[in-house]
Amino acid sequence: HAKSSGRNSYKFYTADLNARAREILAIESQLRFALERNEFILHYQPQVAMADGRITGAEALIRWNHPSLGILGPARFIEVAEERGFIVQIGNWVIREACRQLALWHGQGLPKMSLAVNLSALQFRQQDLAEVLETALRSNGLSADMLDVEVTESVIMEDVTSTLQAIDSIKGMGLQLSIDDFGTGYSSLSYLKRFKADKLKIDRSFVRDIPNDADDSAIARAIINMAKNLNMQVVAEGVETIDQWRFLKQEGCDLIQGYLLAKPMPPEEFAGLLAKGSLLPEE
Ligand code: C2E
Ligand code: MG
Ligand code: MG
Ligand code: MG
């Protein structure tokens, strides 16, 4: 019996591999047309002030409405886009679309907030990144501080010189800067001194097991204290439970983002949420 089930799981495994290989092919062959076919969409997830539940911002997260595979999350195609060199164009579209959407909401009289976009390493190496950002802001009548650029430690460490240069000019223009997935990259804390980020986002992996896991709780607490001492706002990512919320609030975390409050959602739905203005869990 053991033998036959081993055989089955082997078959299963190759079937999975074939499915994954087919998926990668379907993704690679369609990705180059996705922009011109208007197949990308942004979903929005609120960032909420723990003190009063106010929606102070949102993160724009890309999805691809693939012609045969349906709606795909970034994990399914961003790497391919980076390898094939499509990511700069896609990333520039994200910047423009996020600005267009934010201006639309502001124009509808919805409460003011900032919008965060994720940038890939290659975008920080593109010569005209500052110009792309500037144009997107200006043509939508937005002030620079309404846009929040998220960069991961891994992106910084991949090419420290060019990333820091780009970050300097982004900060110089007055945009907000967030360090994403903080604590997961192989990085040196010295870059935190080199430029002033506005926000530090505690990675979801440290949030998941608080408050039960003593080590993760200690790490989350340390990150919160460090961020405060460096005058940065601290955001906890991936908050799913009320116990995590209580712990983070008690430790003085400023902002939270997570399924406990809201999943990333299409713009029409987000507008409804923003109209209410605030979002608190039932404690
Ligand atoms: P990220 O920037 O760290 O974004 C947060 C991810 O955590 C999002 O996944 C979000 O849906 C998910 N998340 C938020 N709250 C919770 C929670 O409570 N529980 C759980 N389990 N997950 C939660 P998503 O949208 O699949 O994005 C994954 C990653 O893809 C992002 O991680 C970011 O690195 C990348 N990404 C997303 N949009 C873009 C983009 O426009 N450009 C680039 N270059 N990368 C992007
Ligand atoms: Mg992010
Ligand atoms: Mg993150
Ligand atoms: Mg991430």
Short mmCIF file of C-alpha atoms and ligand atoms in Angstrom, two decimals:
data_model
loop_
_atom_site.label_atom_id
_atom_site.label_comp_id
_atom_site.label_asym_id
_atom_site.label_seq_id
_atom_site.Cartn_x
_atom_site.Cartn_y
_atom_site.Cartn_z
CA HIS A 1 0.00 0.00 0.00
CA ALA A 2 2.79 2.35 0.94
CA LYS A 3 4.36 1.70 -2.42
CA SER A 4 1.26 2.48 -4.42
CA SER A 5 0.59 5.69 -2.53
CA GLY A 6 4.22 6.66 -3.10
CA ARG A 7 3.64 6.13 -6.79
CA ASN A 8 0.51 8.21 -6.68
CA SER A 9 2.20 11.10 -4.96
CA TYR A 10 5.00 10.92 -7.52
CA LYS A 11 2.44 11.15 -10.32
CA PHE A 12 0.81 13.98 -8.48
CA TYR A 13 4.10 15.77 -8.21
CA THR A 14 4.91 15.55 -11.94
CA ALA A 15 1.36 16.57 -12.78
CA ASP A 16 1.86 19.63 -10.55
CA LEU A 17 5.17 20.41 -12.20
CA ASN A 18 3.62 20.18 -15.64
CA ALA A 19 0.81 22.45 -14.56
CA ARG A 20 3.29 24.97 -13.17
CA ALA A 21 5.41 24.76 -16.33
CA ARG A 22 2.33 25.33 -18.47
CA GLU A 23 1.34 28.26 -16.29
CA ILE A 24 4.76 29.87 -16.64
CA LEU A 25 4.50 29.49 -20.41
CA ALA A 26 1.02 31.03 -20.43
CA ILE A 27 2.35 33.90 -18.30
CA GLU A 28 5.50 34.51 -20.32
CA SER A 29 3.71 34.47 -23.66
CA GLN A 30 0.97 36.88 -22.57
CA LEU A 31 2.90 39.25 -20.31
CA ARG A 32 4.35 41.37 -23.13
CA PHE A 33 0.81 42.21 -24.33
CA ALA A 34 -0.76 42.75 -20.92
CA LEU A 35 -0.06 46.49 -20.66
CA GLU A 36 -1.38 47.43 -24.09
CA ARG A 37 -4.41 45.18 -23.54
CA ASN A 38 -5.11 47.00 -20.28
CA GLU A 39 -5.14 43.79 -18.27
CA PHE A 40 -3.51 45.11 -15.10
CA ILE A 41 -5.56 46.40 -12.22
CA LEU A 42 -4.72 47.81 -8.82
CA HIS A 43 -6.32 46.71 -5.61
CA TYR A 44 -6.12 48.87 -2.53
CA GLN A 45 -5.61 47.92 1.11
CA PRO A 46 -6.09 50.53 3.84
CA GLN A 47 -3.50 51.56 6.39
CA VAL A 48 -5.20 52.57 9.59
CA ALA A 49 -4.08 54.64 12.59
CA MET A 50 -4.33 52.45 15.69
CA ALA A 51 -5.20 55.44 17.85
CA ASP A 52 -8.52 56.30 16.20
CA GLY A 53 -9.08 53.97 13.23
CA ARG A 54 -8.60 56.73 10.68
CA ILE A 55 -7.62 55.55 7.18
CA THR A 56 -4.41 57.51 6.70
CA GLY A 57 -3.33 55.73 3.56
CA ALA A 58 -3.56 52.70 1.33
CA GLU A 59 -1.18 50.41 -0.48
CA ALA A 60 -1.75 49.82 -4.19
CA LEU A 61 -1.22 46.14 -5.06
CA ILE A 62 -1.10 44.96 -8.66
CA ARG A 63 -3.22 42.14 -10.12
CA TRP A 64 -3.28 40.79 -13.64
CA ASN A 65 -6.52 39.84 -15.31
CA HIS A 66 -4.97 37.12 -17.46
CA PRO A 67 -6.93 36.15 -20.60
CA SER A 68 -7.04 32.43 -19.74
CA LEU A 69 -5.84 32.08 -16.13
CA GLY A 70 -8.10 34.68 -14.49
CA ILE A 71 -7.01 37.20 -11.86
CA LEU A 72 -3.37 36.59 -10.87
CA GLY A 73 -1.60 37.99 -7.81
CA PRO A 74 1.89 39.51 -8.10
CA ALA A 75 3.60 36.35 -6.82
CA ARG A 76 2.57 34.65 -10.07
CA PHE A 77 4.09 37.17 -12.51
CA ILE A 78 6.30 39.90 -10.99
CA GLU A 79 9.44 37.75 -11.09
CA VAL A 80 8.87 36.91 -14.74
CA ALA A 81 8.26 40.60 -15.45
CA GLU A 82 11.59 41.42 -13.78
CA GLU A 83 13.49 38.72 -15.67
CA ARG A 84 12.00 39.72 -19.02
CA GLY A 85 12.57 43.43 -18.42
CA PHE A 86 8.87 44.35 -18.45
CA ILE A 87 8.83 45.49 -14.85
CA VAL A 88 9.92 49.08 -15.48
CA GLN A 89 7.03 49.74 -17.86
CA ILE A 90 4.58 47.90 -15.63
CA GLY A 91 5.90 49.77 -12.59
CA ASN A 92 5.53 53.11 -14.35
CA TRP A 93 1.94 52.20 -15.17
CA VAL A 94 1.37 51.44 -11.46
CA ILE A 95 2.69 54.90 -10.50
CA ARG A 96 0.48 56.66 -13.06
CA GLU A 97 -2.62 54.61 -12.28
CA ALA A 98 -2.23 55.05 -8.51
CA CYS A 99 -1.94 58.83 -8.94
CA ARG A 100 -4.91 58.94 -11.32
CA GLN A 101 -7.05 56.97 -8.86
CA LEU A 102 -6.03 59.02 -5.84
CA ALA A 103 -6.80 62.29 -7.64
CA LEU A 104 -10.18 60.87 -8.65
CA TRP A 105 -11.03 60.03 -5.04
CA HIS A 106 -9.90 63.44 -3.83
CA GLY A 107 -11.94 65.03 -6.62
CA GLN A 108 -15.00 63.15 -5.35
CA GLY A 109 -14.49 64.81 -1.98
CA LEU A 110 -13.36 61.66 -0.18
CA PRO A 111 -11.05 62.11 2.84
CA LYS A 112 -7.44 62.92 1.99
CA MET A 113 -4.96 60.10 2.36
CA SER A 114 -1.65 58.96 0.89
CA LEU A 115 -1.13 56.08 -1.49
CA ALA A 116 1.81 53.68 -1.39
CA VAL A 117 3.30 51.95 -4.44
CA ASN A 118 5.83 49.10 -4.51
CA LEU A 119 8.93 49.64 -6.63
CA SER A 120 11.26 46.97 -8.02
CA ALA A 121 15.05 47.15 -8.00
CA LEU A 122 15.15 47.84 -11.74
CA GLN A 123 12.92 50.87 -11.32
CA PHE A 124 15.41 52.45 -8.93
CA ARG A 125 18.08 52.02 -11.61
CA GLN A 126 15.99 53.66 -14.32
CA GLN A 127 17.42 57.08 -15.09
CA ASP A 128 14.10 58.90 -15.31
CA LEU A 129 12.36 57.50 -12.20
CA ALA A 130 12.17 60.96 -10.59
CA GLU A 131 10.69 62.36 -13.79
CA VAL A 132 8.09 59.58 -14.00
CA LEU A 133 7.03 60.28 -10.42
CA GLU A 134 7.04 64.04 -10.92
CA THR A 135 4.94 63.84 -14.11
CA ALA A 136 2.41 61.47 -12.53
CA LEU A 137 2.01 63.79 -9.54
CA ARG A 138 1.84 67.01 -11.54
CA SER A 139 -0.55 65.80 -14.23
CA ASN A 140 -2.95 64.65 -11.53
CA GLY A 141 -2.59 67.75 -9.39
CA LEU A 142 -1.23 65.86 -6.39
CA SER A 143 1.32 67.13 -3.90
CA ALA A 144 4.42 64.97 -3.55
CA ASP A 145 3.67 63.86 0.01
CA MET A 146 0.52 62.06 -1.13
CA LEU A 147 2.66 59.40 -2.77
CA ASP A 148 4.52 56.89 -0.64
CA VAL A 149 7.25 54.79 -2.24
CA GLU A 150 7.85 51.34 -0.73
CA VAL A 151 11.31 49.82 -1.02
CA THR A 152 12.45 46.53 0.49
CA GLU A 153 15.78 46.02 2.19
CA SER A 154 16.67 43.45 -0.45
CA VAL A 155 16.16 46.05 -3.19
CA ILE A 156 18.45 48.48 -1.34
CA MET A 157 21.15 45.87 -0.77
CA GLU A 158 21.02 44.65 -4.38
CA ASP A 159 22.55 47.88 -5.61
CA VAL A 160 23.22 50.20 -2.68
CA THR A 161 24.74 53.12 -4.63
CA SER A 162 22.09 53.57 -7.29
CA THR A 163 19.19 52.82 -4.96
CA LEU A 164 20.38 55.35 -2.38
CA GLN A 165 20.83 57.95 -5.11
CA ALA A 166 17.29 57.37 -6.35
CA ILE A 167 16.00 57.46 -2.77
CA ASP A 168 17.76 60.79 -2.17
CA SER A 169 16.07 62.36 -5.15
CA ILE A 170 12.69 60.89 -4.24
CA LYS A 171 13.02 62.26 -0.69
CA GLY A 172 14.26 65.54 -2.11
CA MET A 173 11.07 65.86 -4.12
CA GLY A 174 9.06 65.45 -0.93
CA LEU A 175 7.60 61.99 -1.44
CA GLN A 176 7.16 59.64 1.49
CA LEU A 177 9.43 56.65 1.75
CA SER A 178 8.61 53.32 3.41
CA ILE A 179 10.89 50.39 4.14
CA ASP A 180 8.84 47.31 3.26
CA ASP A 181 9.15 43.79 4.70
CA PHE A 182 11.49 45.14 7.36
CA GLY A 183 13.60 42.50 9.06
CA THR A 184 13.55 39.90 6.30
CA GLY A 185 16.41 41.05 4.03
CA TYR A 186 20.09 40.40 4.56
CA SER A 187 20.82 43.97 5.29
CA SER A 188 22.76 46.42 7.32
CA LEU A 189 20.94 48.74 9.66
CA SER A 190 23.35 51.50 8.67
CA TYR A 191 21.21 52.49 5.70
CA LEU A 192 18.49 53.56 8.18
CA LYS A 193 20.91 56.26 9.29
CA ARG A 194 21.95 57.17 5.77
CA PHE A 195 18.47 58.38 4.75
CA LYS A 196 15.33 59.15 6.64
CA ALA A 197 12.49 56.81 5.80
CA ASP A 198 9.07 58.00 6.89
CA LYS A 199 7.73 54.55 7.65
CA LEU A 200 9.06 51.19 8.68
CA LYS A 201 6.82 48.24 7.83
CA ILE A 202 7.25 45.24 10.14
CA ASP A 203 7.17 42.15 7.97
CA ARG A 204 4.17 39.85 8.25
CA SER A 205 6.40 36.95 9.33
CA PHE A 206 7.11 38.71 12.66
CA VAL A 207 3.46 39.63 13.17
CA ARG A 208 1.99 36.19 12.53
CA ASP A 209 2.83 34.58 15.87
CA ILE A 210 2.56 37.51 18.25
CA PRO A 211 1.67 37.65 21.08
CA ASN A 212 2.17 33.91 21.73
CA ASP A 213 5.68 33.56 20.38
CA ALA A 214 8.06 35.29 22.80
CA ASP A 215 10.83 35.78 20.23
CA ASP A 216 8.57 37.33 17.60
CA SER A 217 6.98 39.52 20.26
CA ALA A 218 10.43 40.72 21.32
CA ILE A 219 11.40 41.42 17.71
CA ALA A 220 8.19 43.32 16.97
CA ARG A 221 8.65 45.36 20.16
CA ALA A 222 12.28 46.13 19.28
CA ILE A 223 11.36 47.27 15.75
CA ILE A 224 8.61 49.52 17.12
CA ASN A 225 10.97 51.11 19.64
CA MET A 226 13.74 51.57 17.12
CA ALA A 227 11.39 53.18 14.59
CA LYS A 228 10.08 55.57 17.23
CA ASN A 229 13.57 56.55 18.33
CA LEU A 230 14.49 57.24 14.71
CA ASN A 231 11.32 59.33 14.28
CA MET A 232 9.74 56.95 11.81
CA GLN A 233 6.16 55.80 11.79
CA VAL A 234 5.83 52.08 12.24
CA VAL A 235 3.35 49.97 10.29
CA ALA A 236 2.52 46.36 11.11
CA GLU A 237 1.74 44.26 8.04
CA GLY A 238 -0.46 41.19 7.91
CA VAL A 239 -2.45 41.82 11.09
CA GLU A 240 -5.17 39.17 11.15
CA THR A 241 -6.26 38.75 14.77
CA ILE A 242 -7.54 40.91 17.58
CA ASP A 243 -4.77 39.57 19.86
CA GLN A 244 -2.14 40.83 17.42
CA TRP A 245 -3.96 44.18 17.31
CA ARG A 246 -4.03 44.47 21.12
CA PHE A 247 -0.34 43.61 21.45
CA LEU A 248 0.69 46.08 18.74
CA LYS A 249 -1.45 48.84 20.22
CA GLN A 250 -0.01 48.30 23.65
CA GLU A 251 3.51 48.45 22.23
CA GLY A 252 2.76 51.75 20.53
CA CYS A 253 2.60 50.70 16.89
CA ASP A 254 1.29 53.63 14.81
CA LEU A 255 -0.43 52.04 11.81
CA ILE A 256 -1.72 48.67 10.82
CA GLN A 257 -2.53 46.96 7.57
CA GLY A 258 -4.09 43.51 7.42
CA TYR A 259 -7.02 41.23 6.84
CA LEU A 260 -8.35 41.97 10.35
CA LEU A 261 -9.44 45.34 8.98
CA ALA A 262 -9.64 44.79 5.23
CA LYS A 263 -8.23 42.74 2.39
CA PRO A 264 -6.92 44.50 -0.72
CA MET A 265 -10.00 45.46 -2.78
CA PRO A 266 -11.00 46.98 -6.12
CA PRO A 267 -11.18 50.79 -6.28
CA GLU A 268 -15.01 51.07 -6.23
CA GLU A 269 -15.16 49.08 -3.02
CA PHE A 270 -12.29 51.03 -1.49
CA ALA A 271 -14.10 54.31 -2.22
CA GLY A 272 -16.99 53.11 -0.08
CA LEU A 273 -14.64 52.33 2.77
CA LEU A 274 -12.87 55.68 2.44
CA ALA A 275 -16.22 57.46 2.53
CA LYS A 276 -16.75 56.02 6.02
CA GLY A 277 -13.29 57.40 6.86
CA SER A 278 -12.38 55.06 9.68
CA LEU A 279 -12.09 51.39 10.40
CA LEU A 280 -11.70 49.75 13.79
CA PRO A 281 -11.92 46.09 14.84
CA GLU A 282 -14.51 45.02 17.38
CA GLU A 283 -12.44 44.73 20.54
P1 C2E B 1 4.02 43.61 0.02
O1 C2E B 1 4.39 44.90 -0.59
O2 C2E B 1 4.69 43.24 1.29
O3 C2E B 1 2.44 43.65 0.17
C1 C2E B 1 1.72 43.06 1.22
C2 C2E B 1 1.17 41.72 0.82
O4 C2E B 1 0.60 41.11 1.97
C3 C2E B 1 0.05 41.80 -0.23
O5 C2E B 1 0.09 40.62 -1.03
C4 C2E B 1 -1.19 41.77 0.67
O6 C2E B 1 -2.33 41.31 -0.01
C5 C2E B 1 -0.75 40.79 1.72
N1 C2E B 1 -1.49 40.96 2.98
C6 C2E B 1 -1.95 42.10 3.53
N2 C2E B 1 -2.54 41.87 4.72
C7 C2E B 1 -2.45 40.54 4.93
C8 C2E B 1 -2.90 39.67 6.01
O7 C2E B 1 -3.49 40.09 6.99
N3 C2E B 1 -2.62 38.34 5.88
C9 C2E B 1 -1.97 37.84 4.78
N4 C2E B 1 -1.76 36.53 4.75
N5 C2E B 1 -1.54 38.63 3.77
C10 C2E B 1 -1.79 39.95 3.84
P2 C2E B 1 0.01 40.69 -2.61
O8 C2E B 1 -0.97 41.73 -3.05
O9 C2E B 1 -0.15 39.29 -3.10
O10 C2E B 1 1.43 41.23 -3.00
C11 C2E B 1 2.59 40.46 -2.76
C12 C2E B 1 3.84 41.24 -3.05
O11 C2E B 1 3.93 41.55 -4.45
C13 C2E B 1 3.91 42.58 -2.36
O12 C2E B 1 4.31 42.41 -1.02
C14 C2E B 1 4.93 43.30 -3.21
O13 C2E B 1 6.23 42.92 -2.83
C15 C2E B 1 4.64 42.74 -4.59
N6 C2E B 1 3.85 43.73 -5.35
C16 C2E B 1 2.53 44.02 -5.26
N7 C2E B 1 2.19 45.00 -6.13
C17 C2E B 1 3.33 45.35 -6.76
C18 C2E B 1 3.66 46.33 -7.77
O14 C2E B 1 2.82 47.12 -8.24
N8 C2E B 1 4.96 46.38 -8.19
C19 C2E B 1 5.91 45.55 -7.68
N9 C2E B 1 7.18 45.67 -8.13
N10 C2E B 1 5.66 44.65 -6.72
C20 C2E B 1 4.39 44.54 -6.28
MG MG B 2 4.54 46.75 -0.03
MG MG B 3 5.52 44.01 2.82
MG MG B 4 6.40 41.22 0.52
#
